[in-house]
Amino acid sequence: MDNKMESIRAQGVLASASQGGVPALFRLSQQQNILGKMAAQVLDLLESPAADVSLTEAVDQVILNNNT
């Protein structure tokens, strides 16, 4: 199942790139990098013993911190 999902994802990336050229592919890459960093920040908050937050609170806090 994982290989099928990767194939579908790759097809989507290629379709996006073919419609918008290299800039579309670059934007997609940037978005994935940003989301990866935000996910890491959420995990850091959840694993921090000092911060007693729920998943929703951690996500909200990361979104607010990244929008300021």
PDB file of N, CA and C in Angstrom:
ATOM      1  N   MET A   1       0.825  -1.198   0.000  1.00  0.00           N
ATOM      2  CA  MET A   1       0.000   0.000   0.000  1.00  0.00           C
ATOM      3  C   MET A   1       0.864   1.254   0.000  1.00  0.00           C
ATOM      4  N   ASP A   2       2.002   1.227   0.703  1.00  0.00           N
ATOM      5  CA  ASP A   2       2.872   2.398   0.762  1.00  0.00           C
ATOM      6  C   ASP A   2       3.421   2.754  -0.612  1.00  0.00           C
ATOM      7  N   ASN A   3       3.809   1.742  -1.382  1.00  0.00           N
ATOM      8  CA  ASN A   3       4.334   2.008  -2.728  1.00  0.00           C
ATOM      9  C   ASN A   3       3.269   2.631  -3.613  1.00  0.00           C
ATOM     10  N   LYS A   4       2.032   2.185  -3.469  1.00  0.00           N
ATOM     11  CA  LYS A   4       0.953   2.753  -4.275  1.00  0.00           C
ATOM     12  C   LYS A   4       0.735   4.220  -3.901  1.00  0.00           C
ATOM     13  N   MET A   5       0.767   4.524  -2.607  1.00  0.00           N
ATOM     14  CA  MET A   5       0.588   5.910  -2.169  1.00  0.00           C
ATOM     15  C   MET A   5       1.733   6.787  -2.678  1.00  0.00           C
ATOM     16  N   GLU A   6       2.960   6.269  -2.620  1.00  0.00           N
ATOM     17  CA  GLU A   6       4.109   7.029  -3.118  1.00  0.00           C
ATOM     18  C   GLU A   6       3.977   7.282  -4.612  1.00  0.00           C
ATOM     19  N   SER A   7       3.475   6.292  -5.330  1.00  0.00           N
ATOM     20  CA  SER A   7       3.275   6.440  -6.770  1.00  0.00           C
ATOM     21  C   SER A   7       2.238   7.518  -7.071  1.00  0.00           C
ATOM     22  N   ILE A   8       1.147   7.490  -6.316  1.00  0.00           N
ATOM     23  CA  ILE A   8       0.094   8.496  -6.499  1.00  0.00           C
ATOM     24  C   ILE A   8       0.638   9.883  -6.172  1.00  0.00           C
ATOM     25  N   ARG A   9       1.402   9.968  -5.097  1.00  0.00           N
ATOM     26  CA  ARG A   9       1.988  11.251  -4.697  1.00  0.00           C
ATOM     27  C   ARG A   9       2.948  11.755  -5.775  1.00  0.00           C
ATOM     28  N   ALA A  10       3.776  10.869  -6.304  1.00  0.00           N
ATOM     29  CA  ALA A  10       4.728  11.259  -7.347  1.00  0.00           C
ATOM     30  C   ALA A  10       3.998  11.723  -8.596  1.00  0.00           C
ATOM     31  N   GLN A  11       2.918  11.057  -8.939  1.00  0.00           N
ATOM     32  CA  GLN A  11       2.135  11.470 -10.105  1.00  0.00           C
ATOM     33  C   GLN A  11       1.559  12.868  -9.891  1.00  0.00           C
ATOM     34  N   GLY A  12       1.107  13.138  -8.678  1.00  0.00           N
ATOM     35  CA  GLY A  12       0.578  14.467  -8.362  1.00  0.00           C
ATOM     36  C   GLY A  12       1.647  15.538  -8.463  1.00  0.00           C
ATOM     37  N   VAL A  13       2.842  15.230  -7.995  1.00  0.00           N
ATOM     38  CA  VAL A  13       3.953  16.181  -8.073  1.00  0.00           C
ATOM     39  C   VAL A  13       4.297  16.458  -9.527  1.00  0.00           C
ATOM     40  N   LEU A  14       4.358  15.407 -10.324  1.00  0.00           N
ATOM     41  CA  LEU A  14       4.673  15.586 -11.744  1.00  0.00           C
ATOM     42  C   LEU A  14       3.587  16.376 -12.454  1.00  0.00           C
ATOM     43  N   ALA A  15       2.337  16.099 -12.117  1.00  0.00           N
ATOM     44  CA  ALA A  15       1.236  16.845 -12.736  1.00  0.00           C
ATOM     45  C   ALA A  15       1.313  18.317 -12.353  1.00  0.00           C
ATOM     46  N   SER A  16       1.601  18.590 -11.098  1.00  0.00           N
ATOM     47  CA  SER A  16       1.729  19.979 -10.649  1.00  0.00           C
ATOM     48  C   SER A  16       2.879  20.671 -11.366  1.00  0.00           C
ATOM     49  N   ALA A  17       3.982  19.960 -11.497  1.00  0.00           N
ATOM     50  CA  ALA A  17       5.154  20.543 -12.145  1.00  0.00           C
ATOM     51  C   ALA A  17       4.890  20.790 -13.623  1.00  0.00           C
ATOM     52  N   SER A  18       4.165  19.875 -14.259  1.00  0.00           N
ATOM     53  CA  SER A  18       3.913  20.044 -15.685  1.00  0.00           C
ATOM     54  C   SER A  18       2.934  21.186 -15.946  1.00  0.00           C
ATOM     55  N   GLN A  19       2.051  21.448 -15.007  1.00  0.00           N
ATOM     56  CA  GLN A  19       1.091  22.539 -15.180  1.00  0.00           C
ATOM     57  C   GLN A  19       1.707  23.889 -14.860  1.00  0.00           C
ATOM     58  N   GLY A  20       2.546  23.918 -13.836  1.00  0.00           N
ATOM     59  CA  GLY A  20       3.102  25.201 -13.405  1.00  0.00           C
ATOM     60  C   GLY A  20       4.582  25.329 -13.624  1.00  0.00           C
ATOM     61  N   GLY A  21       5.193  24.316 -14.203  1.00  0.00           N
ATOM     62  CA  GLY A  21       6.630  24.347 -14.439  1.00  0.00           C
ATOM     63  C   GLY A  21       7.406  24.177 -13.151  1.00  0.00           C
ATOM     64  N   VAL A  22       8.665  24.495 -13.221  1.00  0.00           N
ATOM     65  CA  VAL A  22       9.566  24.331 -12.077  1.00  0.00           C
ATOM     66  C   VAL A  22       9.132  25.156 -10.866  1.00  0.00           C
ATOM     67  N   PRO A  23       8.621  26.389 -11.036  1.00  0.00           N
ATOM     68  CA  PRO A  23       8.203  27.154  -9.854  1.00  0.00           C
ATOM     69  C   PRO A  23       7.163  26.411  -9.003  1.00  0.00           C
ATOM     70  N   ALA A  24       6.241  25.689  -9.647  1.00  0.00           N
ATOM     71  CA  ALA A  24       5.232  24.946  -8.892  1.00  0.00           C
ATOM     72  C   ALA A  24       5.882  23.841  -8.082  1.00  0.00           C
ATOM     73  N   LEU A  25       6.838  23.160  -8.663  1.00  0.00           N
ATOM     74  CA  LEU A  25       7.545  22.088  -7.968  1.00  0.00           C
ATOM     75  C   LEU A  25       8.351  22.658  -6.799  1.00  0.00           C
ATOM     76  N   PHE A  26       8.967  23.814  -7.017  1.00  0.00           N
ATOM     77  CA  PHE A  26       9.740  24.466  -5.965  1.00  0.00           C
ATOM     78  C   PHE A  26       8.833  24.885  -4.809  1.00  0.00           C
ATOM     79  N   ARG A  27       7.657  25.461  -5.126  1.00  0.00           N
ATOM     80  CA  ARG A  27       6.713  25.864  -4.077  1.00  0.00           C
ATOM     81  C   ARG A  27       6.254  24.657  -3.277  1.00  0.00           C
ATOM     82  N   LEU A  28       5.990  23.542  -3.957  1.00  0.00           N
ATOM     83  CA  LEU A  28       5.575  22.332  -3.267  1.00  0.00           C
ATOM     84  C   LEU A  28       6.664  21.868  -2.305  1.00  0.00           C
ATOM     85  N   SER A  29       7.898  21.923  -2.752  1.00  0.00           N
ATOM     86  CA  SER A  29       9.027  21.530  -1.910  1.00  0.00           C
ATOM     87  C   SER A  29       9.132  22.441  -0.686  1.00  0.00           C
ATOM     88  N   GLN A  30       8.959  23.733  -0.904  1.00  0.00           N
ATOM     89  CA  GLN A  30       9.012  24.685   0.212  1.00  0.00           C
ATOM     90  C   GLN A  30       7.897  24.411   1.220  1.00  0.00           C
ATOM     91  N   GLN A  31       6.696  24.128   0.719  1.00  0.00           N
ATOM     92  CA  GLN A  31       5.566  23.863   1.596  1.00  0.00           C
ATOM     93  C   GLN A  31       5.816  22.613   2.426  1.00  0.00           C
ATOM     94  N   GLN A  32       6.391  21.585   1.813  1.00  0.00           N
ATOM     95  CA  GLN A  32       6.692  20.360   2.545  1.00  0.00           C
ATOM     96  C   GLN A  32       7.728  20.635   3.628  1.00  0.00           C
ATOM     97  N   ASN A  33       8.732  21.457   3.337  1.00  0.00           N
ATOM     98  CA  ASN A  33       9.753  21.804   4.324  1.00  0.00           C
ATOM     99  C   ASN A  33       9.139  22.550   5.501  1.00  0.00           C
ATOM    100  N   ILE A  34       8.265  23.500   5.199  1.00  0.00           N
ATOM    101  CA  ILE A  34       7.617  24.274   6.257  1.00  0.00           C
ATOM    102  C   ILE A  34       6.756  23.378   7.134  1.00  0.00           C
ATOM    103  N   LEU A  35       5.970  22.506   6.503  1.00  0.00           N
ATOM    104  CA  LEU A  35       5.107  21.604   7.272  1.00  0.00           C
ATOM    105  C   LEU A  35       5.932  20.643   8.123  1.00  0.00           C
ATOM    106  N   GLY A  36       7.046  20.184   7.583  1.00  0.00           N
ATOM    107  CA  GLY A  36       7.924  19.296   8.345  1.00  0.00           C
ATOM    108  C   GLY A  36       8.486  19.985   9.582  1.00  0.00           C
ATOM    109  N   LYS A  37       8.892  21.234   9.419  1.00  0.00           N
ATOM    110  CA  LYS A  37       9.418  21.996  10.554  1.00  0.00           C
ATOM    111  C   LYS A  37       8.327  22.243  11.599  1.00  0.00           C
ATOM    112  N   MET A  38       7.127  22.552  11.122  1.00  0.00           N
ATOM    113  CA  MET A  38       6.022  22.803  12.052  1.00  0.00           C
ATOM    114  C   MET A  38       5.651  21.520  12.797  1.00  0.00           C
ATOM    115  N   ALA A  39       5.664  20.395  12.115  1.00  0.00           N
ATOM    116  CA  ALA A  39       5.360  19.119  12.765  1.00  0.00           C
ATOM    117  C   ALA A  39       6.408  18.814  13.837  1.00  0.00           C
ATOM    118  N   ALA A  40       7.664  19.107  13.553  1.00  0.00           N
ATOM    119  CA  ALA A  40       8.721  18.894  14.542  1.00  0.00           C
ATOM    120  C   ALA A  40       8.517  19.786  15.759  1.00  0.00           C
ATOM    121  N   GLN A  41       8.080  21.016  15.534  1.00  0.00           N
ATOM    122  CA  GLN A  41       7.822  21.928  16.648  1.00  0.00           C
ATOM    123  C   GLN A  41       6.663  21.425  17.509  1.00  0.00           C
ATOM    124  N   VAL A  42       5.631  20.883  16.872  1.00  0.00           N
ATOM    125  CA  VAL A  42       4.490  20.332  17.616  1.00  0.00           C
ATOM    126  C   VAL A  42       4.959  19.159  18.471  1.00  0.00           C
ATOM    127  N   LEU A  43       5.751  18.263  17.883  1.00  0.00           N
ATOM    128  CA  LEU A  43       6.256  17.123  18.647  1.00  0.00           C
ATOM    129  C   LEU A  43       7.128  17.577  19.814  1.00  0.00           C
ATOM    130  N   ASP A  44       7.961  18.583  19.588  1.00  0.00           N
ATOM    131  CA  ASP A  44       8.797  19.110  20.671  1.00  0.00           C
ATOM    132  C   ASP A  44       7.939  19.606  21.821  1.00  0.00           C
ATOM    133  N   LEU A  45       6.859  20.314  21.487  1.00  0.00           N
ATOM    134  CA  LEU A  45       5.965  20.823  22.538  1.00  0.00           C
ATOM    135  C   LEU A  45       5.296  19.672  23.294  1.00  0.00           C
ATOM    136  N   LEU A  46       4.842  18.669  22.545  1.00  0.00           N
ATOM    137  CA  LEU A  46       4.153  17.554  23.184  1.00  0.00           C
ATOM    138  C   LEU A  46       5.086  16.737  24.068  1.00  0.00           C
ATOM    139  N   GLU A  47       6.360  16.653  23.689  1.00  0.00           N
ATOM    140  CA  GLU A  47       7.321  15.864  24.456  1.00  0.00           C
ATOM    141  C   GLU A  47       7.966  16.648  25.588  1.00  0.00           C
ATOM    142  N   SER A  48       7.782  17.948  25.596  1.00  0.00           N
ATOM    143  CA  SER A  48       8.387  18.786  26.624  1.00  0.00           C
ATOM    144  C   SER A  48       7.692  18.557  27.968  1.00  0.00           C
ATOM    145  N   PRO A  49       8.465  18.181  28.990  1.00  0.00           N
ATOM    146  CA  PRO A  49       7.843  17.967  30.303  1.00  0.00           C
ATOM    147  C   PRO A  49       7.316  19.265  30.924  1.00  0.00           C
ATOM    148  N   ALA A  50       7.883  20.386  30.520  1.00  0.00           N
ATOM    149  CA  ALA A  50       7.465  21.670  31.087  1.00  0.00           C
ATOM    150  C   ALA A  50       6.126  22.136  30.509  1.00  0.00           C
ATOM    151  N   ALA A  51       5.842  21.726  29.289  1.00  0.00           N
ATOM    152  CA  ALA A  51       4.612  22.161  28.624  1.00  0.00           C
ATOM    153  C   ALA A  51       3.574  21.053  28.705  1.00  0.00           C
ATOM    154  N   ASP A  52       2.520  21.305  29.432  1.00  0.00           N
ATOM    155  CA  ASP A  52       1.435  20.340  29.551  1.00  0.00           C
ATOM    156  C   ASP A  52       0.317  20.794  28.622  1.00  0.00           C
ATOM    157  N   VAL A  53       0.437  20.425  27.337  1.00  0.00           N
ATOM    158  CA  VAL A  53      -0.521  20.881  26.338  1.00  0.00           C
ATOM    159  C   VAL A  53      -1.111  19.696  25.591  1.00  0.00           C
ATOM    160  N   SER A  54      -2.318  19.905  25.086  1.00  0.00           N
ATOM    161  CA  SER A  54      -2.939  18.889  24.245  1.00  0.00           C
ATOM    162  C   SER A  54      -2.401  19.048  22.822  1.00  0.00           C
ATOM    163  N   LEU A  55      -2.707  18.098  21.983  1.00  0.00           N
ATOM    164  CA  LEU A  55      -2.281  18.171  20.585  1.00  0.00           C
ATOM    165  C   LEU A  55      -2.843  19.426  19.918  1.00  0.00           C
ATOM    166  N   THR A  56      -4.108  19.692  20.162  1.00  0.00           N
ATOM    167  CA  THR A  56      -4.749  20.870  19.561  1.00  0.00           C
ATOM    168  C   THR A  56      -4.071  22.153  20.026  1.00  0.00           C
ATOM    169  N   GLU A  57      -3.770  22.237  21.317  1.00  0.00           N
ATOM    170  CA  GLU A  57      -3.107  23.435  21.846  1.00  0.00           C
ATOM    171  C   GLU A  57      -1.706  23.587  21.260  1.00  0.00           C
ATOM    172  N   ALA A  58      -0.999  22.478  21.109  1.00  0.00           N
ATOM    173  CA  ALA A  58       0.351  22.526  20.542  1.00  0.00           C
ATOM    174  C   ALA A  58       0.313  23.001  19.090  1.00  0.00           C
ATOM    175  N   VAL A  59      -0.628  22.471  18.313  1.00  0.00           N
ATOM    176  CA  VAL A  59      -0.761  22.887  16.912  1.00  0.00           C
ATOM    177  C   VAL A  59      -1.108  24.370  16.839  1.00  0.00           C
ATOM    178  N   ASP A  60      -2.057  24.800  17.657  1.00  0.00           N
ATOM    179  CA  ASP A  60      -2.443  26.218  17.675  1.00  0.00           C
ATOM    180  C   ASP A  60      -1.247  27.107  18.000  1.00  0.00           C
ATOM    181  N   GLN A  61      -0.477  26.698  18.991  1.00  0.00           N
ATOM    182  CA  GLN A  61       0.670  27.505  19.417  1.00  0.00           C
ATOM    183  C   GLN A  61       1.713  27.592  18.297  1.00  0.00           C
ATOM    184  N   VAL A  62       1.984  26.481  17.629  1.00  0.00           N
ATOM    185  CA  VAL A  62       2.965  26.489  16.538  1.00  0.00           C
ATOM    186  C   VAL A  62       2.479  27.364  15.385  1.00  0.00           C
ATOM    187  N   ILE A  63       1.208  27.270  15.054  1.00  0.00           N
ATOM    188  CA  ILE A  63       0.657  28.097  13.975  1.00  0.00           C
ATOM    189  C   ILE A  63       0.780  29.576  14.325  1.00  0.00           C
ATOM    190  N   LEU A  64       0.427  29.922  15.552  1.00  0.00           N
ATOM    191  CA  LEU A  64       0.531  31.322  15.973  1.00  0.00           C
ATOM    192  C   LEU A  64       1.977  31.800  15.953  1.00  0.00           C
ATOM    193  N   ASN A  65       2.898  30.964  16.422  1.00  0.00           N
ATOM    194  CA  ASN A  65       4.313  31.352  16.445  1.00  0.00           C
ATOM    195  C   ASN A  65       4.875  31.529  15.046  1.00  0.00           C
ATOM    196  N   ASN A  66       4.396  30.754  14.089  1.00  0.00           N
ATOM    197  CA  ASN A  66       4.922  30.834  12.728  1.00  0.00           C
ATOM    198  C   ASN A  66       4.253  31.924  11.904  1.00  0.00           C
ATOM    199  N   ASN A  67       3.156  32.462  12.382  1.00  0.00           N
ATOM    200  CA  ASN A  67       2.468  33.529  11.655  1.00  0.00           C
ATOM    201  C   ASN A  67       2.825  34.909  12.155  1.00  0.00           C
ATOM    202  N   THR A  68       3.680  34.987  13.171  1.00  0.00           N
ATOM    203  CA  THR A  68       4.038  36.304  13.701  1.00  0.00           C
ATOM    204  C   THR A  68       5.414  36.717  13.243  1.00  0.00           C
TER     205      THR A  68
END
